[in-house]
XYZ file of C-alpha atoms in Angstrom:
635
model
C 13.728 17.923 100.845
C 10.144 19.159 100.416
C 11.838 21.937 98.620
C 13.428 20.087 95.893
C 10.770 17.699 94.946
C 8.822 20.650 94.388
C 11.207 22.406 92.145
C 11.749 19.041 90.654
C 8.297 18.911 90.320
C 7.655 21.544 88.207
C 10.564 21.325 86.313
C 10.246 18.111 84.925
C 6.296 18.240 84.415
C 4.294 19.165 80.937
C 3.313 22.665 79.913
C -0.685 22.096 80.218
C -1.188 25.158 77.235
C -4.450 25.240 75.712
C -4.862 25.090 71.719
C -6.161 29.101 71.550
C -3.165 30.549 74.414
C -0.630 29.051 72.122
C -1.750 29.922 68.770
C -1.917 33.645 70.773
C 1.724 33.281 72.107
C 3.342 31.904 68.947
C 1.711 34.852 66.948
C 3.116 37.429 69.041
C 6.162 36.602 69.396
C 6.349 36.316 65.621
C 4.757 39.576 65.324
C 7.885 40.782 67.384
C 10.672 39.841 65.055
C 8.606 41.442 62.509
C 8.413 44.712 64.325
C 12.217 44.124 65.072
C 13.241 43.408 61.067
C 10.994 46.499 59.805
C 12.634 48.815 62.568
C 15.934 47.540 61.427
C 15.557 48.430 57.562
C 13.787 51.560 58.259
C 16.944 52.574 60.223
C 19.202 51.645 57.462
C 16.967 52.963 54.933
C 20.664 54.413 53.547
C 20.924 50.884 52.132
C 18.266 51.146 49.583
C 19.377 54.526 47.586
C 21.810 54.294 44.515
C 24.998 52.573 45.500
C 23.695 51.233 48.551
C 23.267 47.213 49.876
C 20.287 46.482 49.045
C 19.972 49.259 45.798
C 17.193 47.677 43.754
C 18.761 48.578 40.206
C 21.534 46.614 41.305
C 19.545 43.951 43.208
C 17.125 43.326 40.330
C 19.739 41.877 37.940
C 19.544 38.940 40.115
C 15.681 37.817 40.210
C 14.582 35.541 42.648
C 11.790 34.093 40.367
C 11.974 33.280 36.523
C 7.710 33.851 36.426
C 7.333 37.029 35.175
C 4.358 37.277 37.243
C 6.338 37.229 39.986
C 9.383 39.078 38.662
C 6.327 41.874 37.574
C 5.012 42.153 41.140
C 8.472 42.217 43.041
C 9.470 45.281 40.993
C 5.893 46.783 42.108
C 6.747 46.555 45.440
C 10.402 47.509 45.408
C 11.071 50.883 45.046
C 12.132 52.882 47.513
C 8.944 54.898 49.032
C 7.464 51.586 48.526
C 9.090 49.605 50.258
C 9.315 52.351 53.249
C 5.943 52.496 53.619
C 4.865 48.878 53.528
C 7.964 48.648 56.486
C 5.936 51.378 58.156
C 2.650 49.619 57.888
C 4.173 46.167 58.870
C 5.219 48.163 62.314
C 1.506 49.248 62.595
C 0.331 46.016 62.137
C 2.799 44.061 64.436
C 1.805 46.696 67.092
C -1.699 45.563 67.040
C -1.007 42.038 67.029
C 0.398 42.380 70.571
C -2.597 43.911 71.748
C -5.102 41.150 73.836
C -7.825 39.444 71.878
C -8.483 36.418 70.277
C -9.958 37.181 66.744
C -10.024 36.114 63.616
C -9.267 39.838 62.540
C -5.940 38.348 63.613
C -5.588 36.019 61.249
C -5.279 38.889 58.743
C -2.444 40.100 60.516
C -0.438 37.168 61.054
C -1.138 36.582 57.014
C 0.101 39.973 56.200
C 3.419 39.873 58.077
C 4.117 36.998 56.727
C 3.348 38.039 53.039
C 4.721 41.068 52.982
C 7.937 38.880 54.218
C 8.013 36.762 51.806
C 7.093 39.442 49.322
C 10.206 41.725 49.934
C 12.795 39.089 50.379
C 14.445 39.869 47.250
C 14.565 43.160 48.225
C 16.168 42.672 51.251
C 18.794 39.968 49.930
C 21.483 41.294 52.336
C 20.600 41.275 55.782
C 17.382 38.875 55.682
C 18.255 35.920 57.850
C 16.743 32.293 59.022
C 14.515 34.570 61.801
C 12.428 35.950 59.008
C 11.673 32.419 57.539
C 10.820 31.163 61.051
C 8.769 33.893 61.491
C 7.054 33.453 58.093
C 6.073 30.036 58.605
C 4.908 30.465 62.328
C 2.512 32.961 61.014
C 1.344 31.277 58.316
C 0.330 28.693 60.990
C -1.400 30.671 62.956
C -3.172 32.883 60.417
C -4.742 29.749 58.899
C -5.398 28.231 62.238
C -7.576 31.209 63.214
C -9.140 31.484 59.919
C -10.216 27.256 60.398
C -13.467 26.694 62.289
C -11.985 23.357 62.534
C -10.005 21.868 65.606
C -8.161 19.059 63.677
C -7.467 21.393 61.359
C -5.739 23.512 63.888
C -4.045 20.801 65.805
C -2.578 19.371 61.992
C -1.394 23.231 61.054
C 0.234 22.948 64.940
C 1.553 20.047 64.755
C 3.281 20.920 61.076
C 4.981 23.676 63.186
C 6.139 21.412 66.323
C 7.819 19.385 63.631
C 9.260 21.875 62.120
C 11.216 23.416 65.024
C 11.822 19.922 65.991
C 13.530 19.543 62.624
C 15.298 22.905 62.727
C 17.056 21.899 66.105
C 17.660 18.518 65.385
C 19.084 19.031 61.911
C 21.069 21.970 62.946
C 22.754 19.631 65.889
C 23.413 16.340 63.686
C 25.240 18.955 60.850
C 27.473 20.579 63.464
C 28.542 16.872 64.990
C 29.224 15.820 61.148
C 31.935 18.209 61.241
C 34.939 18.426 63.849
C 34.970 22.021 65.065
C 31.720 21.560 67.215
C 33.050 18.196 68.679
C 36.715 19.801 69.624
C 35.732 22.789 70.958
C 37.247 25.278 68.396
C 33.819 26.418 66.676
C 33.180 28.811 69.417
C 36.015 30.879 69.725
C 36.024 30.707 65.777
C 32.766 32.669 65.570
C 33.917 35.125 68.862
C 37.066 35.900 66.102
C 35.019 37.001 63.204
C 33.738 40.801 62.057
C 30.117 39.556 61.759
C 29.137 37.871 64.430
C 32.480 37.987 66.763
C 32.200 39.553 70.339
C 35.858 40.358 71.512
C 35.136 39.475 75.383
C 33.705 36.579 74.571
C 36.434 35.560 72.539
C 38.830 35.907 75.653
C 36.992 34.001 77.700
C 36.756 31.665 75.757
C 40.469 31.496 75.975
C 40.863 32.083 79.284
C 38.494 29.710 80.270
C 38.889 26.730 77.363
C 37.016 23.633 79.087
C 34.204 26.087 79.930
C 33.890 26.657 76.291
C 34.512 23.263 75.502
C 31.553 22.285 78.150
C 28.915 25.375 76.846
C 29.981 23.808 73.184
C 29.047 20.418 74.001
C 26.265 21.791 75.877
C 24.627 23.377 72.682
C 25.392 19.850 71.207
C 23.652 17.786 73.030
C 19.738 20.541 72.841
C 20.001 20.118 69.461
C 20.866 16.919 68.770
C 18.717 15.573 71.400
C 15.647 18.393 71.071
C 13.001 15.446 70.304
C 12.908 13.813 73.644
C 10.350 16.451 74.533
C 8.083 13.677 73.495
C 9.379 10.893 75.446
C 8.304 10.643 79.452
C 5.247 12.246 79.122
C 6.158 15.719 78.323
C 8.000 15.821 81.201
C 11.073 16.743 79.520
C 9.690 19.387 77.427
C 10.541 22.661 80.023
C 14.088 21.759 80.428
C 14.465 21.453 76.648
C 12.451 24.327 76.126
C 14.396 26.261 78.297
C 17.763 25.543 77.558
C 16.544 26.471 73.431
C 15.382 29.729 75.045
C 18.442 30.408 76.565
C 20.883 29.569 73.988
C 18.838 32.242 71.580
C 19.028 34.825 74.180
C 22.201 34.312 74.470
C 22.570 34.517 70.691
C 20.873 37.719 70.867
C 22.933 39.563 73.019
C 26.399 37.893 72.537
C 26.662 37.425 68.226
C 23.846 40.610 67.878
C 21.152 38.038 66.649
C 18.518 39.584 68.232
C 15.576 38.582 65.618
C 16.151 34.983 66.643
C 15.427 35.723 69.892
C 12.126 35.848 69.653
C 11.144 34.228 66.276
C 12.673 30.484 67.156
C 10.945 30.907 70.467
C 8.014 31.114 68.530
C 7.621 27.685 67.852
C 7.588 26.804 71.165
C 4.276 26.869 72.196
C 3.476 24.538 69.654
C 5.704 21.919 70.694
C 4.518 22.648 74.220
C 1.192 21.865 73.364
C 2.071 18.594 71.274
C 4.156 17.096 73.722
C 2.013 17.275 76.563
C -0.160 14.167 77.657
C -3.525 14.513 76.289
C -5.023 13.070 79.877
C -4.348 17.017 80.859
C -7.992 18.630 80.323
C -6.163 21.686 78.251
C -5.166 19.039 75.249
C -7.908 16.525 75.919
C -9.229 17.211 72.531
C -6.025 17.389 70.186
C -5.731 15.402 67.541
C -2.637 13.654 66.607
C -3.199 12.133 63.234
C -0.596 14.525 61.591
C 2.082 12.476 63.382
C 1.071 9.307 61.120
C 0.557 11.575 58.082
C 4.430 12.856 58.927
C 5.526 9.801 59.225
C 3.699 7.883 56.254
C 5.451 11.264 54.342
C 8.821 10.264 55.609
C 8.550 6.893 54.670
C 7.365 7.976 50.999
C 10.044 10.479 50.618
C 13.211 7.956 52.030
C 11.648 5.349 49.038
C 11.019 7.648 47.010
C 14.748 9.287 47.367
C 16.593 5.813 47.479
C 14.947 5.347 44.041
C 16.279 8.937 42.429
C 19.695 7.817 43.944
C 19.735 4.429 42.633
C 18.301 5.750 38.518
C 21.349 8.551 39.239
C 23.766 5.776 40.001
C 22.785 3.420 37.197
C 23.056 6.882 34.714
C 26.043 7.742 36.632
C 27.704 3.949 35.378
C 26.471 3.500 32.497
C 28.765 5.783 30.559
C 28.145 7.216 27.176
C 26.987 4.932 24.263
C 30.249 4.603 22.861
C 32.769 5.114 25.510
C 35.615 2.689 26.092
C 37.903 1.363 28.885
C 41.294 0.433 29.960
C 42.376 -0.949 32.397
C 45.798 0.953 33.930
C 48.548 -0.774 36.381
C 47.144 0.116 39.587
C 43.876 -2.095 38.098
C 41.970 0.485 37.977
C 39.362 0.963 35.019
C 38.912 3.970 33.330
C 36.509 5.008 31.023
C 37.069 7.446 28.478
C 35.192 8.868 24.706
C 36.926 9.658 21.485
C 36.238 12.743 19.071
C 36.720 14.502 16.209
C 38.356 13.673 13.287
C 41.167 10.908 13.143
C 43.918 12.476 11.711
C 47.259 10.730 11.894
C 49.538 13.991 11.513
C 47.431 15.748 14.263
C 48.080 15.505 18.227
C 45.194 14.108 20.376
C 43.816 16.425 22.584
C 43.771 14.877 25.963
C 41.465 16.273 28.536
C 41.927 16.010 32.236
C 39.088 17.463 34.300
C 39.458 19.624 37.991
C 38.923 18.293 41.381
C 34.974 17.808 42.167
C 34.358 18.015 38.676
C 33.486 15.895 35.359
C 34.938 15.111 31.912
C 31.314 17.030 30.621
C 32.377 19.853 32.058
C 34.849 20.285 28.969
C 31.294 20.112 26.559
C 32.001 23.376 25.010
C 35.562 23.150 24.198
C 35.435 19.910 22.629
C 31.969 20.422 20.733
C 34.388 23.015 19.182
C 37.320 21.502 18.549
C 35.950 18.005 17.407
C 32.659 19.398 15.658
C 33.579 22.423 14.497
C 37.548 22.115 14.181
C 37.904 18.513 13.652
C 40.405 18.315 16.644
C 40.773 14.503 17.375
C 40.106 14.568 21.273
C 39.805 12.014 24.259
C 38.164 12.548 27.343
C 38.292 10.793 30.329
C 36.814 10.608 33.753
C 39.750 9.753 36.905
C 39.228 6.627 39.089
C 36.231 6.702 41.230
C 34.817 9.619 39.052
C 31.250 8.862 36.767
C 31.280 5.324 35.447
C 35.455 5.308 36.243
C 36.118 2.782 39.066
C 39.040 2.898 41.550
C 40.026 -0.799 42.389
C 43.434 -0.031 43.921
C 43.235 -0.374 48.071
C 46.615 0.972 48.661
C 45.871 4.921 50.288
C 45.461 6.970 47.439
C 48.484 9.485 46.139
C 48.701 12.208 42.975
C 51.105 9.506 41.515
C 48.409 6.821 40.721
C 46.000 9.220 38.828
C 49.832 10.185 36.674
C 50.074 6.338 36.330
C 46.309 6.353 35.262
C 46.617 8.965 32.919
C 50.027 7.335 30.987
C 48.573 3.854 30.941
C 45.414 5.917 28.915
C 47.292 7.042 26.794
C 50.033 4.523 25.903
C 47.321 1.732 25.258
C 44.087 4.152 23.996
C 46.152 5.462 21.425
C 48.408 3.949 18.765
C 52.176 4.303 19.830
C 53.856 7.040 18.655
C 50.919 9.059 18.324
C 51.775 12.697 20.176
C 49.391 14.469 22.037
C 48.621 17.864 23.738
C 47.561 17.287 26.879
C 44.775 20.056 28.330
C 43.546 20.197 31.810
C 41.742 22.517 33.997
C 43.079 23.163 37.573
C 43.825 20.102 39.087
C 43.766 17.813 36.094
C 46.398 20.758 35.025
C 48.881 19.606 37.460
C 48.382 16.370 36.916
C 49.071 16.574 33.194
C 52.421 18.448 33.776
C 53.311 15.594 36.235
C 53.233 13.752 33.032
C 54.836 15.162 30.680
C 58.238 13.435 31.532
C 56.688 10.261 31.614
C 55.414 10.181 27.919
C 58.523 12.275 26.872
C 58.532 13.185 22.888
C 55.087 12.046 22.582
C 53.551 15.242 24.211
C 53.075 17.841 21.678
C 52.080 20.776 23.884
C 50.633 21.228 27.556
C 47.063 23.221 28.139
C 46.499 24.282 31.190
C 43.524 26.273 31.799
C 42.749 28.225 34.875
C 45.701 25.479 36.549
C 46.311 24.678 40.200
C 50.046 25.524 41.078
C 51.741 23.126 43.741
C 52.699 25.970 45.577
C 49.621 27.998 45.976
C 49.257 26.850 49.494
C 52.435 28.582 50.423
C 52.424 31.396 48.168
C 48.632 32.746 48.409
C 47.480 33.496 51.623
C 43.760 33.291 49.999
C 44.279 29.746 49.252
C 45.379 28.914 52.345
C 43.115 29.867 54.710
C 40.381 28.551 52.168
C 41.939 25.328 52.641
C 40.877 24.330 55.680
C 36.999 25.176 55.110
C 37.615 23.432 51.713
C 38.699 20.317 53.372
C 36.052 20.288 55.523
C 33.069 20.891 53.050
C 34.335 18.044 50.527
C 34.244 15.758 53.490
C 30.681 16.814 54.888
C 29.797 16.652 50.999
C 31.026 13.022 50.548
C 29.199 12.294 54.080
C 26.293 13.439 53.372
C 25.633 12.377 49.805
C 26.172 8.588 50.745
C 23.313 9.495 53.187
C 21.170 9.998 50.269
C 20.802 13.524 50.618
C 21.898 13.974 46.838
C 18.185 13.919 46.178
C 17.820 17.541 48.097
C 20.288 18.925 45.939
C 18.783 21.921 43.195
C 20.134 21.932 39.926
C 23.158 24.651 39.755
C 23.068 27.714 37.212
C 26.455 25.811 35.898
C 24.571 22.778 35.196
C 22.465 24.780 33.026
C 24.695 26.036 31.182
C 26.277 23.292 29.415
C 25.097 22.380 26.520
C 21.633 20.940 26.835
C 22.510 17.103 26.303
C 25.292 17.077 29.018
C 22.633 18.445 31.617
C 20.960 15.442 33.281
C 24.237 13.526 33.409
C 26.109 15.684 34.870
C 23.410 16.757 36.979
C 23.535 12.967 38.358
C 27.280 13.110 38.544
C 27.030 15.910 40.864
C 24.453 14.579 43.508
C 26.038 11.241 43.580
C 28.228 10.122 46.472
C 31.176 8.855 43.972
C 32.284 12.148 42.455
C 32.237 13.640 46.091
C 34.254 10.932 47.915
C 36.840 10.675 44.926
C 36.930 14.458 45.317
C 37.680 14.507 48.611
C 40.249 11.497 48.333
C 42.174 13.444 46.248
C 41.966 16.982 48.084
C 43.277 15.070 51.045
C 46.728 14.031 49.060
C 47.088 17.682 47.331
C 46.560 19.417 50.632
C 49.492 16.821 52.427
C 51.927 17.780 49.545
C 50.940 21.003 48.699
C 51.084 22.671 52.331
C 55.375 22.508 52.346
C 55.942 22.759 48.690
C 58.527 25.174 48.635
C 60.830 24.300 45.250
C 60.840 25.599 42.060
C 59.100 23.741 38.843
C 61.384 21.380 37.374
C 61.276 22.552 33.029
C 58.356 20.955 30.686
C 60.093 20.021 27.451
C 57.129 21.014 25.505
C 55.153 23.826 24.520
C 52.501 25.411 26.966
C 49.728 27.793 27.565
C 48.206 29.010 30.539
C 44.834 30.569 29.774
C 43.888 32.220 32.615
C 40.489 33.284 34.044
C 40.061 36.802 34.816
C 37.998 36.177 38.264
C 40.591 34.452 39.460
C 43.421 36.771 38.774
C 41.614 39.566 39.783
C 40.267 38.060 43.560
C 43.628 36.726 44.041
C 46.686 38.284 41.848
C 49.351 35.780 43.323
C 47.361 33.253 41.048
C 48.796 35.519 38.176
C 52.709 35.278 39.138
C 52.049 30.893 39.438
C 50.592 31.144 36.258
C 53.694 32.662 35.113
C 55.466 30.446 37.022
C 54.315 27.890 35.033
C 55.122 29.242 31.654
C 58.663 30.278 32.628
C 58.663 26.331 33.472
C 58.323 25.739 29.408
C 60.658 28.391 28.603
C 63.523 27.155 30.842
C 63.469 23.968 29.044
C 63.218 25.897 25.609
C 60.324 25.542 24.484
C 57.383 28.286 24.027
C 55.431 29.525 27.393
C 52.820 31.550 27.424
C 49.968 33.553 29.480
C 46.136 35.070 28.459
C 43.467 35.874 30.051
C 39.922 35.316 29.398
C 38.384 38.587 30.158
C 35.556 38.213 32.701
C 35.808 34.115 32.663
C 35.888 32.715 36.318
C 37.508 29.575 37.659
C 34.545 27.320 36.596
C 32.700 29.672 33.598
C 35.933 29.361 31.744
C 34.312 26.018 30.848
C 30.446 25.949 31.555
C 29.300 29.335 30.279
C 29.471 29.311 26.400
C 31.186 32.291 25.289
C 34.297 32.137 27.276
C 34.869 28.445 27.089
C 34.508 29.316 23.063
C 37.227 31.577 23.272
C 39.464 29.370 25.487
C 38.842 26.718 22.750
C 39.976 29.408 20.035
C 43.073 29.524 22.156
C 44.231 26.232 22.081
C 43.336 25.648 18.810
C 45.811 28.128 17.639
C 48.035 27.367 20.474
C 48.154 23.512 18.664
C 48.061 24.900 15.219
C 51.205 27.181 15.346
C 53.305 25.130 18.765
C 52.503 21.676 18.110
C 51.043 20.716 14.712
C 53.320 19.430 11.991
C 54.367 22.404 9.642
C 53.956 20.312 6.497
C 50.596 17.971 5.454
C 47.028 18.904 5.686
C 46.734 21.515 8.601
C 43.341 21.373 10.547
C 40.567 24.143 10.574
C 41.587 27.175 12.827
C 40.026 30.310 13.385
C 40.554 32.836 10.780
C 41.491 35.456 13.891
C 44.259 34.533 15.846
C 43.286 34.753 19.611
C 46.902 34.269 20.934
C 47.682 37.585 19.572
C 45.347 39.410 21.771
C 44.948 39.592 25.228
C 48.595 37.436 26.266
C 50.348 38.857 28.830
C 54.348 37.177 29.457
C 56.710 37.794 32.017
């Protein structure tokens, strides 16, 4: 009995580690994963010659910085003998920081390991991993905690780090319950499958032994999640929880060939050691906690200060475009929907219907050159529950209500009578050709660019196992963004690219909650009926064009035949069908980068002008080039 309150005892008691032993311990284990990482690329030195992973010419193009300062000083450092010798020299210097002392000569150390770090990252863009960043910050810590002659300092630079592995587990734990593989058991032998991080006898045992993988699962669950009662009971808690962390990377290290994280997460364990243990223990008698209010007074600010972005993004997200209009359709929803170009009677409206997770902006280039330059008349629309749109129908949502949306649009947005084309990209696509029968002779010609096919989950084996991670990332993206966590998001290169008035709206339509939740509302209904769709197209009496991206076709060529599929679709019910691609365009730069969504606009402007405008009467601007003579490919 003796026995076990004595290994009770020290199990459940605080770490008593002194300020100075675990700035020393942090440091070298940090210094290890940087001995580990240089070792590693000096190995595989193969990689950074001509054709290699990491060849700079190649590597370059991509610039991890837009300062040229920076972009000047990262080519410096980045050739090949360079970069060699400052991994040789990082070995040197990691060797010497394992050596005993307690310095500030160390400081320079820790400093340069982490610089140098930081300062070949772009180099290293394939096979740099979360270790390195770990690492990097723990010796920032502890190079400016043995450069400061001050103890509060030190204790506010330790505490920063305490918080931050703190966050790391925590965060890491509350993401992986969001989703369902961690809570069901199947994440595990998921990872044991795969080329990168899979380990074949693992994998069988996990499937020989399923509740024990369940349990270890679980298990991993529960540290993370829970990491932050190291503070509660008086440090009593923190070996346990420091242990089990420990464990779990070893195991991490051995099992999935992490073996950087071994020691650089571990690394941040001293510091939460010597935070979490009771300052009536003479080794933390003097620490100052005042970070912990300065943490918290900075998690207050940023929660305000992040409810306030969301709530501005929301009202721009509402509000609509100065002229914009609404109806309201027969499922009572209200959509909201802009008008250009020039209103000519003898000239089909071009309708556009936007993808899934996307925005009527996103069409910005096509229609500034169709309406502006063309004098297309054009409407654009946004579906229920997308940007200032609102879904008021409770009934569980099918593809049939946004086809009921879209024919209510146009039967009372546009005079009767008045023929359209009706243009779409990917899912909007589909939804357009569902349609078609219901407006009849007033569709002029169907668009679809870069389309979604209702068979693609059965036909392309690419699609279909992309499904499944697809369905759960719109999910965890519609979770997370009513969280608030919209406000963390960076501005895409996409968003960028659209023409420079579109950018802060749509920029707010993609970090607010709506577009995600309507997003994943409607990938839920494809998936159901896409996932047995096994029949052939029913005929489109009207004209159509499928104008292709390249990516696309070229990642996944059964895209190409359900393109065609499409077409032949037009032709059965005799009318035109047609295929081109837009060389070097991918699924979404067919619209936001410039030059291709110019040419796809070229396209359909001479797709309306010879398939669906009026051969007699005043025939709108095309180009003087017709693109639909170049570049089709039919089947």
């Amino acid at each position: 009995m003796k026995l076990v309150k004595k290994l009770s005892s020290s199990l459940f008691s605080p770490i008593p580690v002194s300020r100075d032993r675990a700035i020393g311990i942090s440091e070298r284990l940090a210094a290890l994963s940087s001995i580990s990482s240089s070792l590693e690329y000096l190995h595989q030195h193969r990689n950074l010659g001509p054709g290699g992973l990491n060849d700079w010419e190649i590597m370059r193009q991509t610039p991890e910085s837009r300062i040229p300062a920076v972009q000047k000083l990262t080519d410096a450092v980045s050739g090949r003998r360079t970069t060699l010798a400052l991994h040789a020299t990082r070995v040197a210097c990691g060797l010497g920081m394992l050596l005993p002392g307690n310095s500030r000569w160390r400081a320079a150390g820790s400093l340069y390991l982490g610089a140098t770090t930081t300062l070949l990252q772009a180099r290293h863009r394939y096979g740099s991993d979360g270790s390195d960043q770990v690492a990097t910050q723990v010796q920032a810590v502890t190079g400016l905690a043995r450069l400061s002659n001050s103890p509060q300092v030190k204790d506010a630079l330790m505490w920063y780090l305490a918080i931050q592995a703190n966050m790391s587990y925590a965060a890491s734990g509350w993401v992986k319950m969001a989703g369902t593989k961690w809570r069901d058991g199947s994440a595990l032998p998921g990872v044991m499958r795969t080329r990168t991080y899979g380990f074949e006898h693992a994998y069988r045992l996990t499937q020989r032994y399923p509740r024990a993988s369940r349990a270890a699962q679980h298990a991993v669950l529960a540290m993370e999640c829970l990491f932050p009662v190291v503070y509660l009971a008086g440090g009593r808690l923190t070996r346990p929880m420091l242990g089990a962390a420990g464990g779990f990377h070893v195991v991490n290290a051995f099992v999935m060939g992490l073996g950087r994280f071994m020691t650089a997460f571990p690394a941040m364990h001293p510091m939460v050691a010597y935070t979490a243990a009771p300052r009536t223990l003479p080794a933390v008698a003097g620490r100052d906690d005042r970070m912990v209010r300065t943490a918290l007074a900075l998690l207050a600010g940023g929660v305000t200060g992040a409810a306030v972005l969301a709530t501005q993004r929301r009202a721009r997200v509402m509000a609509g475009w100065p002229m914009s209009r609404t109806v309201t359709t027969r499922c009572g929803n209200v959509l909201e929907y802009d008008v250009g170009g020039k209103d000519l009677a003898d000239r089909p409206v071009l309708v556009f219907n936007h993808g899934l997770a996307s925005t009527s902006e996103h069409f910005a280039w096509i229609v500034e050159r169709l309406a502006f330059d063309l004098g297309q008349p054009v409407v654009t629309y946004a579906r229920a529950g997308y940007g200032p749109s609102r879904r008021v129908r409770n009934a569980p949502y099918t593809l049939r209500e946004s086809v009921d949306d879209l024919e209510d649009l146009i039967r009372q947005a546009l005079p009767d009578g008045r023929r359209v084309v009706l243009v779409g990209h990917s899912l909007g696509a589909e939804l357009n050709r569902r349609t078609v029968e219901r407006l009849g002779d007033r569709v002029a010609g169907v668009v679809y660019l870069d389309p979604t096919h209702p068979g693609q989950l059965v036909r392309s084996s690419r699609q279909r196992k992309g499904s499944e991670l697809f369905t759960e990332s719109l999910k965890d993206m519609a979770r997370w963004t009513r969280l608030g966590t919209g406000a963390l998001m960076s501005r895409p290169r996409w968003v960028q690219d659209l023409p420079y008035p579109y950018r802060e709206k749509v920029f707010a339509l993609y970090t607010d909650s709506r577009l995600w939740t309507a997003a994943a509302r409607e990938w839920e209904a494809v998936h159901g009926e896409f996932r047995d769709f096994d029949a052939d197209l029913e005929p489109v009496p009207a004209p159509g064009l499928v104008v292709a991206a390249q990516v696309t076709v070229d990642i996944d060529p059964d895209q190409l035949l359900m393109y065609h599929d499409i077409a032949r679709a037009h032709r059965e019910a005799g009318r035109h069908g047609e295929v081109t691609v837009v060389e070097r365009a991918g699924h979404d730069t067919i619209l936001s980068d410039a030059r291709h969504a110019r040419t796809a606009a070229d396209l359909i402007a001479a797709f309306v002008e010879r398939h669906c405008a009026p051969r007699t009467g005043p025939a709108a601007a095309v180009p003087a080039a017709d693109p639909l003579e170049k570049g089709s490919e039919e089947k």
